[in-house]
PDB file of C-alpha atoms and ligand atoms in Angstrom:
ATOM      1  CA  MET C  41     -35.049  24.794  -1.732  1.00 38.00           C
ATOM      2  CA  SER C  42     -32.185  24.564  -4.200  1.00 37.00           C
ATOM      3  CA  ILE C  43     -31.830  22.026  -6.908  1.00 41.00           C
ATOM      4  CA  GLY C  44     -28.293  21.796  -8.284  1.00 40.00           C
ATOM      5  CA  GLY C  45     -28.883  19.923 -11.500  1.00 40.00           C
ATOM      6  CA  SER C  46     -29.058  16.451  -9.993  1.00 40.00           C
ATOM      7  CA  GLY C  47     -32.761  16.473  -9.496  1.00 42.00           C
ATOM      8  CA  MET C  48     -32.217  16.112  -5.740  1.00 41.00           C
ATOM      9  CA  PRO C  49     -32.848  19.124  -3.530  1.00 42.00           C
ATOM     10  CA  GLY C  50     -29.584  20.606  -2.187  1.00 44.00           C
ATOM     11  CA  VAL C  51     -27.382  18.141  -4.075  1.00 41.00           C
ATOM     12  CA  GLY C  52     -25.348  19.376  -7.024  1.00 41.00           C
ATOM     13  CA  ARG C  53     -24.361  17.447 -10.084  1.00 41.00           C
ATOM     14  CA  ARG C  54     -20.722  17.140  -8.888  1.00 41.00           C
ATOM     15  CA  GLU C  55     -21.706  15.507  -5.607  1.00 39.00           C
ATOM     16  CA  VAL C  56     -23.707  12.879  -7.444  1.00 36.00           C
ATOM     17  CA  LEU C  57     -20.863  12.166  -9.874  1.00 36.00           C
ATOM     18  CA  GLY C  58     -18.337  11.980  -7.014  1.00 36.00           C
ATOM     19  CA  ALA C  59     -20.433   9.460  -5.097  1.00 36.00           C
ATOM     20  CA  ALA C  60     -20.696   7.247  -8.162  1.00 36.00           C
ATOM     21  CA  GLY C  61     -16.897   6.891  -8.338  1.00 37.00           C
ATOM     22  CA  ALA C  62     -16.271   6.230  -4.641  1.00 42.00           C
ATOM     23  CA  ALA C  63     -15.314   2.571  -5.122  1.00 50.00           C
ATOM     24  CA  VAL C  64     -12.430   3.418  -7.452  1.00 62.00           C
ATOM     25  CA  CYS C  65      -8.892   4.242  -6.268  1.00 73.00           C
ATOM     26  CA  GLY C  66      -8.005   7.883  -6.477  1.00 63.00           C
ATOM     27  CA  VAL C  67     -11.312   9.187  -5.214  1.00 53.00           C
ATOM     28  CA  ALA C  68     -10.907  10.633  -1.754  1.00 45.00           C
ATOM     29  CA  LEU C  69     -13.569   9.799   0.771  1.00 43.00           C
ATOM     30  CA  ALA C  70     -14.577  12.180   3.485  1.00 37.00           C
ATOM     31  CA  GLY C  71     -13.261  11.122   6.846  1.00 36.00           C
ATOM     32  CA  CYS C  72     -10.458   8.920   5.471  1.00 40.00           C
ATOM     33  CA  GLY C  73      -6.905   9.350   6.620  1.00 43.00           C
ATOM     34  CA  GLY C  74      -5.240   8.239   9.798  1.00 45.00           C
ATOM     35  CA  ASN C  75      -2.385   6.613   7.919  1.00 49.00           C
ATOM     36  CA  ALA C  76       0.077   5.293  10.488  1.00 58.00           C
ATOM     37  CA  LYS C  77       3.197   5.004   8.356  1.00 61.00           C
ATOM     38  CA  PRO C  78       6.196   3.363   9.964  1.00 65.00           C
ATOM     39  CA  ASN C  79       9.128   5.453  11.024  1.00 73.00           C
ATOM     40  CA  VAL C  80      11.919   3.913   8.981  1.00 77.00           C
ATOM     41  CA  ALA C  81      14.646   6.412   9.841  1.00 77.00           C
ATOM     42  CA  GLY C  82      16.063   4.105  12.519  1.00 81.00           C
ATOM     43  CA  ILE C  83      16.304   1.056  10.261  1.00 86.00           C
ATOM     44  CA  LYS C  84      17.846   2.565   7.135  1.00 88.00           C
ATOM     45  CA  GLY C  85      21.117   0.818   6.374  1.00 90.00           C
ATOM     46  CA  LYS C  86      20.176  -2.248   8.408  1.00 91.00           C
ATOM     47  CA  VAL C  87      19.273  -5.748   7.244  1.00 93.00           C
ATOM     48  CA  ILE C  88      15.501  -6.024   7.614  1.00 92.00           C
ATOM     49  CA  ALA C  89      15.027  -9.454   6.015  1.00 94.00           C
ATOM     50  CA  LYS C  90      16.879 -12.256   4.314  1.00 96.00           C
ATOM     51  CA  THR C  91      16.467 -12.785   0.590  1.00 96.00           C
ATOM     52  CA  ALA C  92      15.412 -16.365   1.351  1.00 96.00           C
ATOM     53  CA  ASP C  93      12.369 -14.982   3.235  1.00 95.00           C
ATOM     54  CA  VAL C  94      11.036 -13.253   0.097  1.00 96.00           C
ATOM     55  CA  PRO C  95       9.957 -15.734  -2.588  1.00 95.00           C
ATOM     56  CA  VAL C  96       9.855 -14.850  -6.281  1.00 95.00           C
ATOM     57  CA  GLY C  97       6.314 -13.747  -7.119  1.00 93.00           C
ATOM     58  CA  GLY C  98       5.533 -13.288  -3.437  1.00 94.00           C
ATOM     59  CA  GLY C  99       6.846 -11.419  -0.480  1.00 96.00           C
ATOM     60  CA  ALA C 100       7.100 -11.049   3.248  1.00 95.00           C
ATOM     61  CA  LEU C 101       5.427  -8.827   5.794  1.00 94.00           C
ATOM     62  CA  ILE C 102       7.887  -7.521   8.355  1.00 92.00           C
ATOM     63  CA  ALA C 103       5.311  -6.778  11.035  1.00 88.00           C
ATOM     64  CA  LYS C 104       7.891  -5.365  13.445  1.00 87.00           C
ATOM     65  CA  TRP C 105       8.463  -2.405  11.107  1.00 88.00           C
ATOM     66  CA  LYS C 106       5.190  -2.522   9.209  1.00 92.00           C
ATOM     67  CA  ILE C 107       6.994  -3.065   5.892  1.00 94.00           C
ATOM     68  CA  VAL C 108       6.210  -5.417   3.020  1.00 96.00           C
ATOM     69  CA  ILE C 109       9.044  -6.637   0.825  1.00 96.00           C
ATOM     70  CA  THR C 110       8.169  -8.206  -2.500  1.00 97.00           C
ATOM     71  CA  GLN C 111      10.095  -9.920  -5.280  1.00 96.00           C
ATOM     72  CA  PRO C 112       7.898  -9.538  -8.389  1.00 94.00           C
ATOM     73  CA  THR C 113      10.572 -11.070 -10.631  1.00 94.00           C
ATOM     74  CA  ALA C 114      13.736 -12.965  -9.755  1.00 95.00           C
ATOM     75  CA  GLY C 115      16.290 -10.674  -8.174  1.00 94.00           C
ATOM     76  CA  VAL C 116      14.053  -7.584  -8.159  1.00 95.00           C
ATOM     77  CA  TYR C 117      13.060  -6.560  -4.637  1.00 97.00           C
ATOM     78  CA  LYS C 118      10.583  -3.846  -3.687  1.00 96.00           C
ATOM     79  CA  ALA C 119       9.735  -2.473  -0.271  1.00 96.00           C
ATOM     80  CA  PHE C 120       6.579  -0.672   0.791  1.00 96.00           C
ATOM     81  CA  SER C 121       5.014   0.621   3.927  1.00 95.00           C
ATOM     82  CA  ALA C 122       2.444  -1.960   5.009  1.00 96.00           C
ATOM     83  CA  ALA C 123       0.280   0.867   6.371  1.00 96.00           C
ATOM     84  CA  CYS C 124      -2.826   1.126   4.225  1.00 97.00           C
ATOM     85  CA  PRO C 125      -3.318   4.732   3.110  1.00 96.00           C
ATOM     86  CA  HIS C 126      -7.030   4.448   3.902  1.00 97.00           C
ATOM     87  CA  LYS C 127      -6.977   4.130   7.680  1.00 96.00           C
ATOM     88  CA  GLY C 128      -3.606   2.591   8.497  1.00 94.00           C
ATOM     89  CA  CYS C 129      -4.323  -1.144   8.881  1.00 96.00           C
ATOM     90  CA  SER C 130      -1.463  -3.444   7.875  1.00 95.00           C
ATOM     91  CA  VAL C 131      -1.865  -4.948   4.432  1.00 97.00           C
ATOM     92  CA  SER C 132      -1.234  -8.657   3.880  1.00 95.00           C
ATOM     93  CA  LYS C 133       1.869 -10.146   2.345  1.00 92.00           C
ATOM     94  CA  PRO C 134       1.455 -10.437  -1.428  1.00 94.00           C
ATOM     95  CA  LYS C 135      -0.691 -13.102  -3.001  1.00 92.00           C
ATOM     96  CA  ASP C 136      -1.336 -13.308  -6.748  1.00 93.00           C
ATOM     97  CA  GLY C 137       0.600 -10.073  -7.250  1.00 94.00           C
ATOM     98  CA  LYS C 138      -1.506  -8.062  -4.799  1.00 95.00           C
ATOM     99  CA  MET C 139      -1.435  -6.979  -1.175  1.00 96.00           C
ATOM    100  CA  THR C 140      -4.885  -6.767   0.374  1.00 97.00           C
ATOM    101  CA  CYS C 141      -5.951  -4.700   3.342  1.00 98.00           C
ATOM    102  CA  PRO C 142      -8.041  -6.847   5.711  1.00 97.00           C
ATOM    103  CA  CYS C 143      -9.931  -3.859   7.141  1.00 97.00           C
ATOM    104  CA  HIS C 144     -11.915  -2.620   4.136  1.00 97.00           C
ATOM    105  CA  GLY C 145     -10.563  -4.585   1.170  1.00 97.00           C
ATOM    106  CA  SER C 146      -8.260  -2.156  -0.623  1.00 98.00           C
ATOM    107  CA  GLN C 147      -5.745  -3.849  -2.895  1.00 98.00           C
ATOM    108  CA  PHE C 148      -2.287  -2.769  -4.000  1.00 98.00           C
ATOM    109  CA  SER C 149       0.136  -3.950  -6.676  1.00 97.00           C
ATOM    110  CA  ALA C 150       3.000  -6.029  -5.280  1.00 96.00           C
ATOM    111  CA  GLU C 151       5.214  -4.607  -8.019  1.00 96.00           C
ATOM    112  CA  THR C 152       4.484  -0.891  -7.764  1.00 97.00           C
ATOM    113  CA  GLY C 153       2.414  -0.383  -4.606  1.00 97.00           C
ATOM    114  CA  GLN C 154      -0.245   1.337  -6.703  1.00 97.00           C
ATOM    115  CA  CYS C 155      -3.783   1.180  -5.448  1.00 98.00           C
ATOM    116  CA  LEU C 156      -5.769  -1.322  -7.517  1.00 98.00           C
ATOM    117  CA  LYS C 157      -9.011  -1.207  -5.551  1.00 96.00           C
ATOM    118  CA  GLY C 158     -10.411   1.270  -3.010  1.00 94.00           C
ATOM    119  CA  PRO C 159     -11.524   2.584  -0.656  1.00 97.00           C
ATOM    120  CA  ALA C 160      -7.845   3.600  -0.336  1.00 97.00           C
ATOM    121  CA  ASP C 161      -7.136   6.610  -2.495  1.00 96.00           C
ATOM    122  CA  ALA C 162      -3.335   6.477  -2.715  1.00 97.00           C
ATOM    123  CA  PRO C 163      -0.511   3.991  -3.284  1.00 97.00           C
ATOM    124  CA  LEU C 164       1.532   2.380  -0.548  1.00 97.00           C
ATOM    125  CA  THR C 165       4.622   4.389   0.338  1.00 95.00           C
ATOM    126  CA  ALA C 166       7.603   2.864  -1.468  1.00 96.00           C
ATOM    127  CA  TYR C 167      11.096   2.525  -0.024  1.00 95.00           C
ATOM    128  CA  GLN C 168      14.344   1.636  -1.707  1.00 95.00           C
ATOM    129  CA  VAL C 169      15.849  -1.689  -0.788  1.00 95.00           C
ATOM    130  CA  LYS C 170      19.120  -3.291  -1.850  1.00 95.00           C
ATOM    131  CA  VAL C 171      20.610  -6.743  -1.609  1.00 96.00           C
ATOM    132  CA  GLU C 172      23.850  -7.209   0.268  1.00 95.00           C
ATOM    133  CA  GLY C 173      24.950 -10.812   0.580  1.00 95.00           C
ATOM    134  CA  ASP C 174      21.825 -12.664   1.659  1.00 96.00           C
ATOM    135  CA  GLY C 175      20.329  -9.637   3.383  1.00 96.00           C
ATOM    136  CA  LEU C 176      17.855  -6.974   2.265  1.00 96.00           C
ATOM    137  CA  ILE C 177      18.768  -3.491   3.400  1.00 95.00           C
ATOM    138  CA  LEU C 178      16.554  -0.419   3.429  1.00 93.00           C
ATOM    139  CA  VAL C 179      18.420   2.507   1.824  1.00 91.00           C
TER     140      VAL C 179
HETATM  141  S1  FES H 261      -7.718   0.630   6.314  1.00 94.75           S
HETATM  142 FE1  FES H 261      -9.495   0.716   5.081  1.00 94.75          FE
HETATM  143  S2  FES H 261      -8.972  -0.381   3.296  1.00 94.75           S
HETATM  144 FE2  FES H 261      -7.179  -0.410   4.494  1.00 94.75          FE
END
């Protein structure tokens, strides 16, 4: 029998410390992955939404391409993959500055895409978007 400093047979101190932080973003969980990111190559340069569809302080989920577009402040648009980095479910459109994954509850900043709450361990993939007329174009 081995005792690795945790007081539990066969379990080392690092394993115990790692388990304690599992609810925080940035801590990888065994078996996570399966991120089904959208293939955006075919839509770059095309209008993917109208500016009128993306309210200030909110956003829109473009389910067809699994992309979320947000407008955290007037005139500033951000685009992210809606594919949750945990297991690939589509996150919600933003509410109260956050996108939430309905599968396991991860939350992401509507301004930066950063993971605010796990079990996801990475941010949403960000894309560049520009305004042309009343359209939003992925660049
Ligand atoms: S798929 Fe698990 S939190 Fe999003």
